[in-house]
Amino acid sequence: MSLIPFGDKSLDLSLPHVMGILNVTPDSFSDGGAFNSLDSALRQTERMIQEGASIIDVGGESTRPGAAPVSVQQELDRVLPVIEAIKKRFDIVVSVDTSTADVMKGAAFLNAGLINDVRALEREGALEVAASTNLPVCLMHMKGTPQTMQDQPDYHSVVSDVAAYLLARVDACEKAGIERDRLILDVGIGFGKTLAHNLSLVKHTEHFRKLGFEVLVGLSRKTMIGEVLGLPVEERLYGTMGANASAYMKGARIFRVHDVRPHVEMLALMSRIEREV
Ligand code: 8Y7
């Protein structure tokens, strides 16, 4: 057992957990914003919980390559009512996918259990607010910005460069009063990386585990899967599952996905087999 508190609930991170994606943007990357209203957000949440998700990741800013930035007020208006409605109806950990300090603060007040920041608390005020919430934080690596990140990404050595960045953010967190055991690392698949960079980062997931942190991975339906298989976004489930299975074998424990049930079932078998004597 390794029970980690996520706000008002704890998760045993010796077992794998599925984080279901709930986009509340009008322009989401792969669900076309179909769950934009509160009602459909709640229906989607209920379904993901029934399918075995441990965490619901609520995001109101599209970080898809080239996406337009949103204002703080827009993000607050999209995300907070959804978090409030979910926590009122369901007994589930809600993760807030944001880089904005005010959104983190509002979400924590509404009993969110995890801050998922694709900018690793680099935005103004984010370190301080995250520290004040006492919540766990997922620090993700991104090279550049969503507007520029896919223009010729280049690394000296992608695994050591990403690890050095994440460890520098761990240091910044510790200086701001966020203890190491509240931090989860994520290499940021697709955020300023070529296919070869992405494949290498998945292959070397163990390197990040060995730094002493739990690892979260977001591979669901991403370009990396499409590039290997030559398939459009709506046909990437099997490839996503293969990549997530590989990440599980190398130590990842939280899987951010659109398709909850297939991953819950796959991971149930994988973890059961790994735990057999
Ligand atoms: C990730 C993520 C996205 C990821 C974490 C998409 C918000 C792009 N990807 N958060 N968010 N890790 N932690 O295709 O890989 O889902 S958005």
PDB file of N, CA, C and O and ligand atoms in Angstrom, residues 21 29 57 63 97 116 118 138 140 186 188-189 191 216-220 222 256 258, ligand 1:
ATOM      1  N   ILE A  21     -10.587  12.047 -18.757  1.00  0.00           N
ATOM      2  CA  ILE A  21     -10.473  13.425 -19.255  1.00  0.00           C
ATOM      3  C   ILE A  21     -11.856  14.029 -19.428  1.00  0.00           C
ATOM      4  O   ILE A  21     -12.725  13.453 -20.096  1.00  0.00           O
ATOM      5  N   PHE A  29      -9.652  18.999 -28.253  1.00  0.00           N
ATOM      6  CA  PHE A  29      -8.879  18.316 -29.282  1.00  0.00           C
ATOM      7  C   PHE A  29      -9.584  17.111 -29.880  1.00  0.00           C
ATOM      8  O   PHE A  29      -9.710  16.977 -31.082  1.00  0.00           O
ATOM      9  N   ASP A  57     -10.340  14.560 -14.557  1.00  0.00           N
ATOM     10  CA  ASP A  57      -9.480  15.719 -14.831  1.00  0.00           C
ATOM     11  C   ASP A  57     -10.273  16.764 -15.602  1.00  0.00           C
ATOM     12  O   ASP A  57     -10.594  16.566 -16.773  1.00  0.00           O
ATOM     13  N   THR A  63      -4.906  23.054 -24.650  1.00  0.00           N
ATOM     14  CA  THR A  63      -3.458  23.190 -24.817  1.00  0.00           C
ATOM     15  C   THR A  63      -3.002  22.510 -26.095  1.00  0.00           C
ATOM     16  O   THR A  63      -1.831  22.255 -26.295  1.00  0.00           O
ATOM     17  N   ASP A  97      -7.180  20.749 -14.242  1.00  0.00           N
ATOM     18  CA  ASP A  97      -6.170  20.908 -15.298  1.00  0.00           C
ATOM     19  C   ASP A  97      -6.075  22.399 -15.593  1.00  0.00           C
ATOM     20  O   ASP A  97      -6.877  22.949 -16.346  1.00  0.00           O
ATOM     21  N   ASN A 116      -3.308  19.668 -11.763  1.00  0.00           N
ATOM     22  CA  ASN A 116      -2.610  19.119 -12.932  1.00  0.00           C
ATOM     23  C   ASN A 116      -2.190  20.286 -13.811  1.00  0.00           C
ATOM     24  O   ASN A 116      -3.007  20.869 -14.507  1.00  0.00           O
ATOM     25  N   VAL A 118       0.129  21.680 -16.804  1.00  0.00           N
ATOM     26  CA  VAL A 118       1.012  21.415 -17.947  1.00  0.00           C
ATOM     27  C   VAL A 118       2.166  22.423 -18.011  1.00  0.00           C
ATOM     28  O   VAL A 118       3.096  22.241 -18.797  1.00  0.00           O
ATOM     29  N   CYS A 138       0.632  17.609 -10.117  1.00  0.00           N
ATOM     30  CA  CYS A 138       1.313  16.938 -11.222  1.00  0.00           C
ATOM     31  C   CYS A 138       2.079  17.989 -12.005  1.00  0.00           C
ATOM     32  O   CYS A 138       1.491  18.910 -12.567  1.00  0.00           O
ATOM     33  N   MET A 140       4.144  18.819 -15.193  1.00  0.00           N
ATOM     34  CA  MET A 140       4.373  18.295 -16.542  1.00  0.00           C
ATOM     35  C   MET A 140       5.413  19.124 -17.264  1.00  0.00           C
ATOM     36  O   MET A 140       5.480  20.336 -17.105  1.00  0.00           O
ATOM     37  N   ASP A 186       5.364  14.105 -14.858  1.00  0.00           N
ATOM     38  CA  ASP A 186       4.786  13.757 -16.164  1.00  0.00           C
ATOM     39  C   ASP A 186       5.698  14.324 -17.252  1.00  0.00           C
ATOM     40  O   ASP A 186       5.980  15.529 -17.248  1.00  0.00           O
ATOM     41  N   GLY A 188       5.077  14.824 -20.327  1.00  0.00           N
ATOM     42  CA  GLY A 188       4.397  15.704 -21.271  1.00  0.00           C
ATOM     43  C   GLY A 188       4.460  15.228 -22.706  1.00  0.00           C
ATOM     44  O   GLY A 188       4.990  15.918 -23.599  1.00  0.00           O
ATOM     45  N   ILE A 189       3.883  14.060 -22.954  1.00  0.00           N
ATOM     46  CA  ILE A 189       3.875  13.506 -24.314  1.00  0.00           C
ATOM     47  C   ILE A 189       3.191  14.492 -25.280  1.00  0.00           C
ATOM     48  O   ILE A 189       2.077  14.964 -25.022  1.00  0.00           O
ATOM     49  N   PHE A 191       4.105  17.571 -26.035  1.00  0.00           N
ATOM     50  CA  PHE A 191       4.275  18.995 -25.729  1.00  0.00           C
ATOM     51  C   PHE A 191       5.698  19.445 -26.070  1.00  0.00           C
ATOM     52  O   PHE A 191       6.575  19.530 -25.213  1.00  0.00           O
ATOM     53  N   LEU A 216       2.713  10.095 -13.840  1.00  0.00           N
ATOM     54  CA  LEU A 216       1.445  10.168 -14.574  1.00  0.00           C
ATOM     55  C   LEU A 216       1.788  10.280 -16.052  1.00  0.00           C
ATOM     56  O   LEU A 216       2.770  10.932 -16.414  1.00  0.00           O
ATOM     57  N   VAL A 217       0.986   9.635 -16.913  1.00  0.00           N
ATOM     58  CA  VAL A 217       1.270   9.737 -18.346  1.00  0.00           C
ATOM     59  C   VAL A 217      -0.012  10.031 -19.115  1.00  0.00           C
ATOM     60  O   VAL A 217      -1.077   9.515 -18.796  1.00  0.00           O
ATOM     61  N   GLY A 218       0.130  10.914 -20.108  1.00  0.00           N
ATOM     62  CA  GLY A 218      -1.001  11.283 -20.962  1.00  0.00           C
ATOM     63  C   GLY A 218      -0.677  10.937 -22.407  1.00  0.00           C
ATOM     64  O   GLY A 218       0.037  11.667 -23.083  1.00  0.00           O
ATOM     65  N   LEU A 219      -1.193   9.798 -22.843  1.00  0.00           N
ATOM     66  CA  LEU A 219      -0.915   9.329 -24.207  1.00  0.00           C
ATOM     67  C   LEU A 219      -2.176   9.289 -25.060  1.00  0.00           C
ATOM     68  O   LEU A 219      -2.091   9.113 -26.282  1.00  0.00           O
ATOM     69  N   SER A 220      -3.321   9.466 -24.434  1.00  0.00           N
ATOM     70  CA  SER A 220      -4.593   9.140 -25.063  1.00  0.00           C
ATOM     71  C   SER A 220      -4.818   9.816 -26.419  1.00  0.00           C
ATOM     72  O   SER A 220      -4.876  11.050 -26.509  1.00  0.00           O
ATOM     73  N   LYS A 222      -3.092  10.580 -28.811  1.00  0.00           N
ATOM     74  CA  LYS A 222      -2.204  11.654 -29.255  1.00  0.00           C
ATOM     75  C   LYS A 222      -1.573  11.364 -30.615  1.00  0.00           C
ATOM     76  O   LYS A 222      -1.532  10.231 -31.091  1.00  0.00           O
ATOM     77  N   ARG A 256      -3.881   9.175 -17.912  1.00  0.00           N
ATOM     78  CA  ARG A 256      -4.880  10.177 -18.294  1.00  0.00           C
ATOM     79  C   ARG A 256      -5.443   9.777 -19.661  1.00  0.00           C
ATOM     80  O   ARG A 256      -4.715   9.821 -20.662  1.00  0.00           O
ATOM     81  N   HIS A 258      -9.119   9.255 -22.444  1.00  0.00           N
ATOM     82  CA  HIS A 258     -10.513   9.495 -22.831  1.00  0.00           C
ATOM     83  C   HIS A 258     -11.353   8.238 -22.625  1.00  0.00           C
ATOM     84  O   HIS A 258     -12.524   8.329 -22.270  1.00  0.00           O
TER      85      HIS A 258
HETATM   86  C1  8Y7 B   1      -1.681  16.074 -20.847  1.00  0.00           C
HETATM   87  C2  8Y7 B   1      -2.290  16.858 -19.869  1.00  0.00           C
HETATM   88  C3  8Y7 B   1      -3.135  17.338 -21.821  1.00  0.00           C
HETATM   89  C4  8Y7 B   1      -0.659  15.178 -20.437  1.00  0.00           C
HETATM   90  C5  8Y7 B   1      -1.031  15.954 -18.182  1.00  0.00           C
HETATM   91  C6  8Y7 B   1      -4.371  16.075 -24.791  1.00  0.00           C
HETATM   92  C7  8Y7 B   1      -4.047  18.634 -19.850  1.00  0.00           C
HETATM   93  C8  8Y7 B   1      -3.713  17.361 -24.562  1.00  0.00           C
HETATM   94  N1  8Y7 B   1      -2.227  16.370 -22.063  1.00  0.00           N
HETATM   95  N2  8Y7 B   1      -1.985  16.802 -18.541  1.00  0.00           N
HETATM   96  N3  8Y7 B   1      -3.203  17.647 -20.499  1.00  0.00           N
HETATM   97  N4  8Y7 B   1      -0.372  15.145 -19.089  1.00  0.00           N
HETATM   98  N5  8Y7 B   1      -0.675  15.850 -16.889  1.00  0.00           N
HETATM   99  O1  8Y7 B   1      -4.193  15.580 -25.946  1.00  0.00           O
HETATM  100  O2  8Y7 B   1      -0.011  14.461 -21.208  1.00  0.00           O
HETATM  101  O3  8Y7 B   1      -5.072  15.519 -23.939  1.00  0.00           O
HETATM  102  S1  8Y7 B   1      -4.131  18.158 -23.017  1.00  0.00           S
END
